[in-house]
mmCIF file of C-alpha atoms in Angstrom:
data_model
loop_
_atom_site.group_PDB
_atom_site.id
_atom_site.type_symbol
_atom_site.label_atom_id
_atom_site.label_comp_id
_atom_site.label_asym_id
_atom_site.label_seq_id
_atom_site.Cartn_x
_atom_site.Cartn_y
_atom_site.Cartn_z
ATOM 1 C CA MET O 1 -51.173 -100.233 173.921
ATOM 2 C CA LYS O 2 -52.412 -103.501 172.534
ATOM 3 C CA LEU O 3 -51.446 -103.632 168.864
ATOM 4 C CA ARG O 4 -51.922 -106.124 166.062
ATOM 5 C CA LYS O 5 -51.078 -106.089 162.394
ATOM 6 C CA ARG O 6 -53.829 -104.954 160.103
ATOM 7 C CA ASP O 7 -55.871 -107.929 158.811
ATOM 8 C CA ALA O 8 -54.150 -110.268 161.315
ATOM 9 C CA PRO O 9 -56.172 -112.516 163.660
ATOM 10 C CA SER O 10 -57.476 -110.731 166.744
ATOM 11 C CA TYR O 11 -55.530 -113.037 169.055
ATOM 12 C CA ARG O 12 -52.139 -112.250 167.480
ATOM 13 C CA THR O 13 -51.383 -109.080 169.420
ATOM 14 C CA ALA O 14 -48.527 -107.311 171.172
ATOM 15 C CA VAL O 15 -48.989 -105.400 174.430
ATOM 16 C CA ILE O 16 -46.356 -102.650 174.612
ATOM 17 C CA THR O 17 -45.632 -100.138 177.356
ATOM 18 C CA PHE O 18 -44.442 -96.910 175.751
ATOM 19 C CA PRO O 19 -41.793 -95.524 175.761
ATOM 20 C CA ALA O 20 -40.423 -98.989 175.109
ATOM 21 C CA ASN O 21 -36.939 -100.422 175.017
ATOM 22 C CA GLU O 22 -36.090 -100.272 171.291
ATOM 23 C CA PRO O 23 -34.977 -103.906 170.820
ATOM 24 C CA ASP O 24 -38.053 -105.087 172.736
ATOM 25 C CA LEU O 25 -40.293 -102.874 170.620
ATOM 26 C CA GLN O 26 -38.854 -104.204 167.380
ATOM 27 C CA LYS O 27 -39.028 -107.789 168.637
ATOM 28 C CA ALA O 28 -42.723 -107.302 169.389
ATOM 29 C CA MET O 29 -43.286 -105.822 165.923
ATOM 30 C CA ASP O 30 -41.453 -108.706 164.278
ATOM 31 C CA GLU O 31 -43.526 -111.223 166.223
ATOM 32 C CA ILE O 32 -46.790 -109.789 164.883
ATOM 33 C CA GLY O 33 -45.422 -109.530 161.335
ATOM 34 C CA VAL O 34 -44.425 -105.871 161.200
ATOM 35 C CA GLY O 35 -40.802 -105.107 160.328
ATOM 36 C CA ILE O 36 -38.962 -101.803 160.193
ATOM 37 C CA THR O 37 -41.379 -99.578 158.310
ATOM 38 C CA THR O 38 -42.826 -96.080 158.156
ATOM 39 C CA GLU O 39 -46.249 -97.430 157.181
ATOM 40 C CA LYS O 40 -49.204 -97.503 159.553
ATOM 41 C CA LEU O 41 -49.677 -101.246 159.772
ATOM 42 C CA CYS O 42 -50.832 -101.651 163.380
ATOM 43 C CA VAL O 43 -54.409 -101.553 164.615
ATOM 44 C CA VAL O 44 -54.845 -100.184 168.140
ATOM 45 C CA ASP O 45 -57.012 -102.645 170.048
ATOM 46 C CA ALA O 46 -56.670 -100.968 173.457
ATOM 47 C CA VAL O 47 -55.080 -97.979 175.180
ATOM 48 C CA GLN O 48 -54.464 -98.029 178.906
ATOM 49 C CA ASN O 49 -53.097 -95.211 181.017
ATOM 50 C CA GLU O 50 -53.735 -93.542 184.341
ATOM 51 C CA ASP O 51 -55.811 -90.648 182.997
ATOM 52 C CA LYS O 52 -57.716 -92.556 180.297
ATOM 53 C CA GLY O 53 -56.421 -90.276 177.567
ATOM 54 C CA LEU O 54 -56.005 -91.061 173.857
ATOM 55 C CA GLN O 55 -58.946 -93.461 173.789
ATOM 56 C CA ALA O 56 -59.779 -91.966 170.373
ATOM 57 C CA LEU O 57 -56.844 -93.958 168.952
ATOM 58 C CA ILE O 58 -58.624 -97.264 169.535
ATOM 59 C CA GLY O 59 -59.512 -98.824 166.202
ATOM 60 C CA THR O 60 -57.164 -96.583 164.217
ATOM 61 C CA LEU O 61 -54.040 -97.542 162.285
ATOM 62 C CA VAL O 62 -50.718 -96.397 163.738
ATOM 63 C CA ASN O 63 -47.008 -96.761 163.209
ATOM 64 C CA ALA O 64 -45.327 -98.056 166.374
ATOM 65 C CA ASP O 65 -42.284 -95.811 165.960
ATOM 66 C CA GLU O 66 -44.543 -92.752 165.809
ATOM 67 C CA VAL O 67 -46.235 -93.912 169.009
ATOM 68 C CA GLN O 68 -42.795 -94.398 170.556
ATOM 69 C CA TYR O 69 -41.770 -90.835 169.685
ATOM 70 C CA LEU O 70 -45.082 -89.458 170.986
ATOM 71 C CA ALA O 71 -44.641 -91.368 174.251
ATOM 72 C CA LYS O 72 -41.166 -89.879 174.707
ATOM 73 C CA ARG O 73 -42.640 -86.416 174.228
ATOM 74 C CA MET O 74 -45.392 -87.150 176.758
ATOM 75 C CA ASP O 75 -42.841 -88.563 179.199
ATOM 76 C CA SER O 76 -41.468 -85.042 179.696
ATOM 77 C CA PHE O 77 -44.848 -83.528 180.681
ATOM 78 C CA ASP O 78 -45.762 -82.579 184.214
ATOM 79 C CA LYS O 79 -49.305 -83.367 185.352
ATOM 80 C CA ASN O 80 -50.778 -80.070 184.163
ATOM 81 C CA GLU O 81 -49.092 -80.349 180.764
ATOM 82 C CA LEU O 82 -50.317 -83.923 180.390
ATOM 83 C CA HIS O 83 -53.903 -82.959 181.222
ATOM 84 C CA THR O 84 -53.680 -79.979 178.863
ATOM 85 C CA PHE O 85 -52.456 -82.343 176.157
ATOM 86 C CA TYR O 86 -55.306 -84.792 176.758
ATOM 87 C CA ALA O 87 -57.877 -81.992 176.912
ATOM 88 C CA ALA O 88 -56.680 -80.382 173.670
ATOM 89 C CA ALA O 89 -56.587 -83.763 171.913
ATOM 90 C CA GLU O 90 -60.157 -84.400 173.094
ATOM 91 C CA GLN O 91 -61.401 -80.964 172.056
ATOM 92 C CA GLU O 92 -59.666 -81.081 168.665
ATOM 93 C CA LYS O 93 -60.871 -84.683 168.142
ATOM 94 C CA LEU O 94 -57.379 -85.820 167.141
ATOM 95 C CA THR O 95 -57.097 -89.434 165.990
ATOM 96 C CA GLU O 96 -53.790 -89.297 164.091
ATOM 97 C CA VAL O 97 -50.493 -89.796 165.937
ATOM 98 C CA LYS O 98 -48.916 -87.221 163.617
ATOM 99 C CA ASP O 99 -51.346 -84.586 164.890
ATOM 100 C CA LEU O 100 -50.760 -85.633 168.495
ATOM 101 C CA ILE O 101 -47.003 -85.253 168.043
ATOM 102 C CA ASN O 102 -47.512 -81.760 166.663
ATOM 103 C CA LEU O 103 -49.853 -80.980 169.571
ATOM 104 C CA SER O 104 -47.081 -81.979 171.980
ATOM 105 C CA PHE O 105 -45.009 -79.085 170.589
ATOM 106 C CA ASN O 106 -47.914 -76.620 170.811
ATOM 107 C CA LEU O 107 -49.222 -76.773 174.355
ATOM 108 C CA HIS O 108 -48.556 -73.023 174.595
ATOM 109 C CA CYS O 109 -51.662 -72.625 172.424
ATOM 110 C CA TYR O 110 -53.886 -73.777 175.304
ATOM 111 C CA ALA O 111 -54.489 -73.063 178.966
ATOM 112 C CA LEU O 112 -56.318 -75.658 181.058
ATOM 113 C CA ILE O 113 -58.119 -74.408 184.180
ATOM 114 C CA SER O 114 -59.503 -76.905 186.659
ATOM 115 C CA ASP O 115 -59.623 -74.757 189.814
ATOM 116 C CA PHE O 116 -61.534 -71.457 189.724
ATOM 117 C CA SER O 117 -61.376 -70.690 193.457
ATOM 118 C CA ASP O 118 -58.616 -68.075 193.005
ATOM 119 C CA ILE O 119 -59.251 -65.723 190.077
ATOM 120 C CA SER O 120 -55.738 -64.262 190.315
ATOM 121 C CA ALA O 121 -54.231 -67.762 190.037
ATOM 122 C CA VAL O 122 -56.447 -68.401 187.012
ATOM 123 C CA GLY O 123 -55.096 -65.283 185.300
ATOM 124 C CA GLN O 124 -51.529 -66.180 186.195
ATOM 125 C CA ARG O 125 -51.835 -69.707 184.796
ATOM 126 C CA TYR O 126 -53.348 -68.379 181.572
ATOM 127 C CA GLU O 127 -50.556 -65.835 181.067
ATOM 128 C CA LEU O 128 -47.831 -68.384 181.836
ATOM 129 C CA CYS O 129 -49.335 -70.783 179.294
ATOM 130 C CA ARG O 130 -49.655 -68.020 176.705
ATOM 131 C CA ARG O 131 -46.182 -66.570 177.162
ATOM 132 C CA THR O 132 -44.419 -69.728 178.521
ATOM 133 C CA ALA O 133 -42.277 -67.530 180.814
ATOM 134 C CA ILE O 134 -42.621 -64.183 182.620
ATOM 135 C CA PRO O 135 -39.756 -62.271 184.341
ATOM 136 C CA MET O 136 -40.115 -62.126 188.111
ATOM 137 C CA ASP O 137 -40.247 -58.328 188.254
ATOM 138 C CA GLU O 138 -43.067 -58.327 185.681
ATOM 139 C CA MET O 139 -44.886 -61.032 187.649
ATOM 140 C CA LYS O 140 -45.006 -58.709 190.667
ATOM 141 C CA ASN O 141 -46.464 -55.835 188.639
ATOM 142 C CA THR O 142 -49.049 -57.778 186.614
ATOM 143 C CA ASP O 143 -52.721 -57.614 187.576
ATOM 144 C CA PHE O 144 -53.497 -61.309 187.166
ATOM 145 C CA GLU O 145 -56.887 -60.910 188.812
ATOM 146 C CA SER O 146 -58.071 -58.621 186.018
ATOM 147 C CA ILE O 147 -56.725 -61.081 183.432
ATOM 148 C CA GLY O 148 -58.583 -63.904 185.188
ATOM 149 C CA LYS O 149 -61.857 -61.972 185.197
ATOM 150 C CA MET O 150 -61.516 -61.093 181.502
ATOM 151 C CA LEU O 151 -60.789 -64.750 180.703
ATOM 152 C CA LEU O 152 -63.863 -66.015 182.556
ATOM 153 C CA SER O 153 -66.105 -63.436 180.920
ATOM 154 C CA SER O 154 -64.740 -64.142 177.416
ATOM 155 C CA GLY O 155 -66.959 -67.168 176.893
ATOM 156 C CA LYS O 156 -64.120 -68.957 175.073
ATOM 157 C CA GLY O 157 -63.705 -71.773 177.546
ATOM 158 C CA ILE O 158 -64.475 -75.315 176.394
ATOM 159 C CA VAL O 159 -65.437 -77.896 178.993
ATOM 160 C CA THR O 160 -63.426 -81.131 178.712
ATOM 161 C CA THR O 161 -62.939 -84.239 180.814
ATOM 162 C CA TYR O 162 -59.837 -82.627 182.358
ATOM 163 C CA GLY O 163 -61.055 -79.080 182.987
ATOM 164 C CA VAL O 164 -61.979 -75.970 181.029
ATOM 165 C CA LEU O 165 -59.720 -75.382 178.027
ATOM 166 C CA TYR O 166 -58.993 -71.844 176.833
ATOM 167 C CA PRO O 167 -57.163 -70.952 173.594
ATOM 168 C CA THR O 168 -54.251 -68.591 174.213
ATOM 169 C CA GLY O 169 -54.195 -67.110 170.714
ATOM 170 C CA ASN O 170 -50.753 -68.509 169.891
ATOM 171 C CA THR O 171 -50.368 -69.899 166.386
ATOM 172 C CA PRO O 172 -49.597 -73.638 166.327
ATOM 173 C CA GLU O 173 -46.555 -74.847 164.386
ATOM 174 C CA GLN O 174 -46.419 -77.976 162.253
ATOM 175 C CA VAL O 175 -43.138 -79.279 163.643
ATOM 176 C CA TYR O 176 -43.553 -82.894 162.493
ATOM 177 C CA ASN O 177 -44.052 -83.565 158.786
ATOM 178 C CA GLY O 178 -45.291 -87.109 159.235
ATOM 179 C CA GLU O 179 -42.054 -88.625 157.927
ATOM 180 C CA GLN O 180 -38.920 -87.478 159.803
ATOM 181 C CA PHE O 181 -38.987 -86.952 163.552
ATOM 182 C CA PRO O 182 -38.090 -83.471 164.874
ATOM 183 C CA GLU O 183 -34.990 -83.162 167.019
ATOM 184 C CA TYR O 184 -35.833 -84.036 170.601
ATOM 185 C CA HIS O 185 -33.456 -85.017 173.402
ATOM 186 C CA TRP O 186 -35.461 -87.422 175.530
ATOM 187 C CA ARG O 187 -32.485 -88.473 177.664
ATOM 188 C CA SER O 188 -30.250 -86.044 179.509
ATOM 189 C CA ASP O 189 -27.076 -88.121 179.214
ATOM 190 C CA ASP O 190 -26.586 -88.302 175.435
ATOM 191 C CA ALA O 191 -22.870 -88.421 174.626
ATOM 192 C CA ALA O 192 -23.327 -87.138 171.069
ATOM 193 C CA THR O 193 -25.951 -86.102 168.537
ATOM 194 C CA VAL O 194 -25.608 -87.019 164.868
ATOM 195 C CA THR O 195 -27.715 -85.314 162.225
ATOM 196 C CA LEU O 196 -28.408 -87.395 159.132
ATOM 197 C CA GLU O 197 -29.192 -85.361 156.024
ATOM 198 C CA SER O 198 -30.483 -86.475 152.646
ATOM 199 C CA GLY O 199 -31.900 -84.784 149.572
ATOM 200 C CA ASP O 200 -30.972 -81.471 148.001
ATOM 201 C CA TYR O 201 -32.281 -77.993 147.322
ATOM 202 C CA HIS O 202 -34.507 -79.137 144.459
ATOM 203 C CA SER O 203 -35.989 -82.296 146.004
ATOM 204 C CA GLY O 204 -36.016 -80.946 149.543
ATOM 205 C CA VAL O 205 -33.609 -81.676 152.395
ATOM 206 C CA LYS O 206 -34.665 -84.196 155.027
ATOM 207 C CA TYR O 207 -33.163 -84.609 158.489
ATOM 208 C CA GLU O 208 -33.093 -87.375 161.058
ATOM 209 C CA TYR O 209 -31.351 -87.337 164.434
ATOM 210 C CA LEU O 210 -29.451 -89.988 166.359
ATOM 211 C CA TYR O 211 -28.795 -89.593 170.073
ATOM 212 C CA LEU O 212 -25.743 -91.656 170.928
ATOM 213 C CA PRO O 213 -25.314 -94.140 172.370
ATOM 214 C CA CYS O 214 -28.370 -95.751 170.845
ATOM 215 C CA TRP O 215 -29.521 -99.205 169.860
ATOM 216 C CA GLU O 216 -28.335 -100.225 166.403
ATOM 217 C CA VAL O 217 -31.925 -100.722 165.287
ATOM 218 C CA GLU O 218 -32.466 -96.997 165.881
ATOM 219 C CA ILE O 219 -29.833 -96.229 163.242
ATOM 220 C CA GLU O 220 -31.607 -98.557 160.814
ATOM 221 C CA LYS O 221 -34.946 -96.891 161.520
ATOM 222 C CA ALA O 222 -33.584 -93.352 161.103
ATOM 223 C CA VAL O 223 -32.052 -94.260 157.742
ATOM 224 C CA ASN O 224 -35.315 -95.920 156.697
ATOM 225 C CA ARG O 225 -37.313 -92.784 157.551
ATOM 226 C CA LEU O 226 -35.073 -90.896 155.133
ATOM 227 C CA GLY O 227 -36.020 -93.385 152.439
ATOM 228 C CA LEU O 228 -32.498 -94.804 152.238
ATOM 229 C CA SER O 229 -31.014 -98.250 152.693
ATOM 230 C CA SER O 230 -27.674 -97.293 154.238
ATOM 231 C CA PRO O 231 -26.253 -94.425 156.338
ATOM 232 C CA GLU O 232 -23.438 -94.170 153.808
ATOM 233 C CA SER O 233 -25.889 -92.356 151.523
ATOM 234 C CA CYS O 234 -26.368 -89.567 154.095
ATOM 235 C CA ALA O 235 -24.521 -86.389 154.822
ATOM 236 C CA THR O 236 -23.666 -86.432 158.537
ATOM 237 C CA HIS O 237 -22.995 -83.796 161.178
ATOM 238 C CA LEU O 238 -21.610 -84.555 164.636
ATOM 239 C CA ASP O 239 -22.366 -82.470 167.716
ATOM 240 C CA CYS O 240 -20.426 -83.580 170.767
ATOM 241 C CA GLU O 241 -19.115 -81.106 173.326
ATOM 242 C CA SER O 242 -17.551 -83.856 175.446
ATOM 243 C CA MET O 243 -15.167 -85.059 172.714
ATOM 244 C CA SER O 244 -11.727 -83.591 172.282
ATOM 245 C CA GLU O 245 -10.887 -81.810 169.050
ATOM 246 C CA GLN O 246 -8.577 -84.688 168.097
ATOM 247 C CA VAL O 247 -11.279 -87.347 168.480
ATOM 248 C CA HIS O 248 -13.835 -85.163 166.702
ATOM 249 C CA GLN O 249 -11.445 -84.655 163.786
ATOM 250 C CA ILE O 250 -10.838 -88.389 163.317
ATOM 251 C CA PHE O 251 -14.571 -89.035 162.972
ATOM 252 C CA THR O 252 -15.480 -86.001 160.882
ATOM 253 C CA GLU O 253 -12.450 -84.951 158.838
ATOM 254 C CA ASP O 254 -10.024 -87.837 158.636
ATOM 255 C CA TYR O 255 -12.738 -90.428 157.966
ATOM 256 C CA PRO O 256 -16.325 -90.123 156.681
ATOM 257 C CA LEU O 257 -18.662 -90.350 159.646
ATOM 258 C CA CYS O 258 -21.407 -91.912 157.524
ATOM 259 C CA LYS O 259 -19.212 -95.035 157.209
ATOM 260 C CA HIS O 260 -18.345 -95.166 160.906
ATOM 261 C CA LEU O 261 -21.642 -94.478 162.670
ATOM 262 C CA TYR O 262 -21.643 -97.829 164.424
ATOM 263 C CA THR O 263 -18.042 -97.281 165.556
ATOM 264 C CA LEU O 264 -18.949 -93.844 166.913
ATOM 265 C CA ASN O 265 -21.924 -95.395 168.670
ATOM 266 C CA ASN O 266 -19.598 -97.845 170.450
ATOM 267 C CA LEU O 267 -17.352 -94.958 171.477
ATOM 268 C CA ALA O 268 -20.367 -93.048 172.806
ATOM 269 C CA ARG O 269 -21.146 -95.977 175.124
ATOM 270 C CA SER O 270 -17.697 -95.544 176.678
ATOM 271 C CA TYR O 271 -18.200 -91.787 177.046
ATOM 272 C CA THR O 272 -21.375 -92.303 179.061
ATOM 273 C CA GLY O 273 -19.289 -94.204 181.614
ATOM 274 C CA PHE O 274 -16.725 -91.408 181.952
ATOM 275 C CA ASP O 275 -17.056 -88.693 184.550
ATOM 276 C CA GLU O 276 -15.301 -85.389 183.773
ATOM 277 C CA GLN O 277 -11.980 -86.571 185.209
ATOM 278 C CA ALA O 278 -12.053 -89.868 183.318
ATOM 279 C CA ARG O 279 -12.951 -88.050 180.103
ATOM 280 C CA ASN O 280 -9.956 -85.746 180.499
ATOM 281 C CA ASP O 281 -7.744 -88.757 181.270
ATOM 282 C CA PHE O 282 -8.987 -90.512 178.136
ATOM 283 C CA HIS O 283 -8.239 -87.503 175.945
ATOM 284 C CA ALA O 284 -4.719 -87.401 177.389
ATOM 285 C CA ILE O 285 -4.298 -91.076 176.442
ATOM 286 C CA VAL O 286 -5.537 -90.299 172.935
ATOM 287 C CA GLU O 287 -3.065 -87.446 172.637
ATOM 288 C CA ILE O 288 -0.075 -89.578 173.556
ATOM 289 C CA ALA O 289 -1.189 -92.726 171.700
ATOM 290 C CA GLN O 290 -2.108 -90.823 168.513
ATOM 291 C CA PRO O 291 -4.780 -93.179 167.110
ATOM 292 C CA LYS O 292 -5.167 -92.917 163.362
ATOM 293 C CA THR O 293 -8.599 -94.458 162.740
ATOM 294 C CA PRO O 294 -12.022 -94.435 164.422
ATOM 295 C CA GLU O 295 -11.463 -98.077 165.334
ATOM 296 C CA ASP O 296 -8.195 -97.156 167.076
ATOM 297 C CA VAL O 297 -10.034 -94.625 169.247
ATOM 298 C CA VAL O 298 -12.586 -97.260 170.279
ATOM 299 C CA VAL O 299 -9.793 -99.710 171.144
ATOM 300 C CA LEU O 300 -8.335 -97.139 173.541
ATOM 301 C CA ALA O 301 -11.748 -96.388 175.045
ATOM 302 C CA ASP O 302 -12.618 -100.054 175.505
ATOM 303 C CA ASN O 303 -9.327 -100.590 177.359
ATOM 304 C CA PHE O 304 -9.218 -97.251 179.170
ATOM 305 C CA TYR O 305 -8.954 -98.832 182.615
ATOM 306 C CA GLU O 306 -5.746 -100.623 181.652
ATOM 307 C CA PHE O 307 -4.005 -97.238 181.723
ATOM 308 C CA THR O 308 -2.673 -95.407 184.743
ATOM 309 C CA VAL O 309 -3.252 -91.659 184.421
ATOM 310 C CA VAL O 310 -2.311 -89.194 187.164
ATOM 311 C CA PRO O 311 -2.910 -85.561 186.161
ATOM 312 C CA GLY O 312 -0.498 -82.831 187.154
ATOM 313 C CA LEU O 313 2.591 -84.921 187.874
ATOM 314 C CA LYS O 314 5.851 -83.827 186.226
ATOM 315 C CA THR O 315 8.703 -85.657 187.976
ATOM 316 C CA PRO O 316 9.606 -89.100 189.370
ATOM 317 C CA THR O 317 9.634 -87.571 192.872
ATOM 318 C CA GLU O 318 6.033 -86.390 192.485
ATOM 319 C CA TYR O 319 4.967 -89.792 191.179
ATOM 320 C CA GLY O 320 6.733 -91.598 194.036
ATOM 321 C CA ARG O 321 5.068 -89.302 196.593
ATOM 322 C CA TYR O 322 1.699 -89.804 194.899
ATOM 323 C CA MET O 323 1.973 -93.595 194.990
ATOM 324 C CA ILE O 324 3.121 -93.786 198.617
ATOM 325 C CA ILE O 325 0.961 -91.036 200.157
ATOM 326 C CA ASP O 326 -1.975 -90.157 197.892
ATOM 327 C CA SER O 327 -2.860 -93.345 196.027
ATOM 328 C CA GLY O 328 -4.249 -95.123 199.070
ATOM 329 C CA HIS O 329 -2.263 -98.258 198.253
ATOM 330 C CA TYR O 330 -0.150 -98.011 201.414
ATOM 331 C CA ASP O 331 -0.603 -97.219 205.097
ATOM 332 C CA PHE O 332 1.552 -94.110 205.458
ATOM 333 C CA ASP O 333 3.080 -92.805 208.672
ATOM 334 C CA GLU O 334 3.829 -89.108 208.195
ATOM 335 C CA ASN O 335 6.619 -89.364 210.770
ATOM 336 C CA LEU O 336 8.581 -91.444 208.249
ATOM 337 C CA GLU O 337 8.238 -88.998 205.360
ATOM 338 C CA GLU O 338 11.762 -87.525 205.632
ATOM 339 C CA TYR O 339 13.276 -91.021 205.416
ATOM 340 C CA ILE O 340 11.483 -92.107 202.243
ATOM 341 C CA ASP O 341 13.227 -91.927 198.875
ATOM 342 C CA PHE O 342 10.241 -90.738 196.807
ATOM 343 C CA LYS O 343 12.387 -90.098 193.746
ATOM 344 C CA GLY O 344 13.959 -93.541 193.812
ATOM 345 C CA TYR O 345 10.623 -95.260 194.279
ATOM 346 C CA GLY O 346 9.083 -93.141 191.494
ATOM 347 C CA GLU O 347 11.901 -93.974 189.088
ATOM 348 C CA HIS O 348 11.552 -97.665 189.926
ATOM 349 C CA ARG O 349 7.834 -97.695 189.149
ATOM 350 C CA ILE O 350 8.232 -95.628 185.970
ATOM 351 C CA GLN O 351 10.860 -98.044 184.655
ATOM 352 C CA ARG O 352 8.720 -101.054 185.524
ATOM 353 C CA GLU O 353 5.580 -99.515 183.973
ATOM 354 C CA ASN O 354 7.349 -97.882 180.998
ATOM 355 C CA GLY O 355 5.441 -94.727 181.895
ATOM 356 C CA SER O 356 5.773 -91.208 180.486
ATOM 357 C CA PHE O 357 5.340 -87.663 181.722
ATOM 358 C CA THR O 358 3.222 -85.485 179.463
ATOM 359 C CA ASP O 359 1.833 -81.961 179.632
ATOM 360 C CA TYR O 360 -1.243 -83.515 181.247
ATOM 361 C CA GLY O 361 0.580 -85.651 183.805
ATOM 362 C CA TYR O 362 1.876 -89.196 184.199
ATOM 363 C CA ILE O 363 0.580 -91.904 181.833
ATOM 364 C CA ALA O 364 1.431 -95.602 181.703
ATOM 365 C CA TYR O 365 -0.113 -98.600 180.005
ATOM 366 C CA ARG O 366 -0.274 -101.558 182.372
ATOM 367 C CA GLY O 367 -2.475 -103.961 180.422
ATOM 368 C CA CYS O 368 -1.783 -106.741 177.977
ATOM 369 C CA THR O 369 -4.433 -106.303 175.275
ATOM 370 C CA PRO O 370 -2.787 -107.123 171.921
ATOM 371 C CA ALA O 371 -4.735 -104.454 169.994
ATOM 372 C CA VAL O 372 -3.596 -101.736 172.391
ATOM 373 C CA GLU O 373 -0.004 -102.965 172.399
ATOM 374 C CA GLU O 374 0.026 -102.987 168.606
ATOM 375 C CA LEU O 375 -1.378 -99.459 168.492
ATOM 376 C CA LEU O 376 1.203 -98.153 170.947
ATOM 377 C CA ARG O 377 4.064 -99.960 169.226
ATOM 378 C CA GLN O 378 3.191 -98.473 165.842
ATOM 379 C CA ASN O 379 3.284 -94.917 167.125
ATOM 380 C CA ASP O 380 6.951 -94.232 166.361
ATOM 381 C CA SER O 381 6.564 -90.480 166.658
ATOM 382 C CA GLN O 382 5.908 -90.831 170.383
ATOM 383 C CA SER O 383 8.516 -93.584 170.911
ATOM 384 C CA MET O 384 5.860 -96.128 171.807
ATOM 385 C CA GLU O 385 6.994 -99.638 172.633
ATOM 386 C CA MET O 386 4.878 -102.719 172.919
ATOM 387 C CA GLY O 387 3.781 -103.239 176.485
ATOM 388 C CA GLY O 388 4.312 -99.673 177.568
ATOM 389 C CA MET O 389 5.318 -96.116 176.804
ATOM 390 C CA GLN O 390 8.514 -94.185 177.294
ATOM 391 C CA LEU O 391 9.880 -90.832 176.246
#
């Protein structure tokens, strides 16, 4: 889209490809004189896309964040869904982004037919659009040809640029209220979801959602859409299956999450870099290091790769065998195995690394980050010593 601020010169525009990178989007808005706002301050000068949809928005006023949310919704559509969306928007003569967002949640109210060569396929597409899903055994026993014939003889089809649009009879829902965005997971790799809640029973409760990790400007925008100036004014709820109970408790029970959203966001960035094994290793480090604050947890996550974690090991002999045979650090000749003192080598490394055996396995800190050393040293209950760990 080519956007400019209302009443601004025609040459002072921003061309934005949606969905946009959030910092880039806000930079473009700032450059044309639009800050973080829920107001519709941008005039649409042009819309360009492959299927020439949404041309009705040209000349209207929009809010760039609403367009961003709509674009994320559209990004999930397959070709048929996208054409159905465009056709319904054309038929309904929609010129408000709010209405287009709500349409994106109500495509089950329409069936778009562009190929009438197979009447049975027409009936099947209509039923799938109407019901959204049909069990396989029912699919085999349904007379889709009869449904197709009834549909064509109903006279309810509306010719659009994208095909013939038929209403399915489903009742549309108003999911978006024009102020707070409905929950929608655009990415598949979110580490955590935070629900921000404001208001009460009498004034009405409002919700906004953060999908972590996110850009910090997204936190500012979510708070602004709630009509607040700071996340500390919100009630917060954390949903994160990947976090251990201990980490979850620090952010939700021991400390108010509303005051540590940015800290949690930093932690979420680390979680996205962990595979399942690394995540389990990190939780084992947390358990032995016993961080007390959200900031302590982030310190451990930021310096995760300074730790050695080997799951399942219980003895110096097992650690020595692991290092010599399994770690890949040495060229091992199996003919020499009976002559190697695995226990002695394991004990030597453990002493040098100040490592510990835990229920999870072997853990040692081998870095030199002052913040980590201070955290480990302060944990008297686990006999932590600066520069390492020992039982």
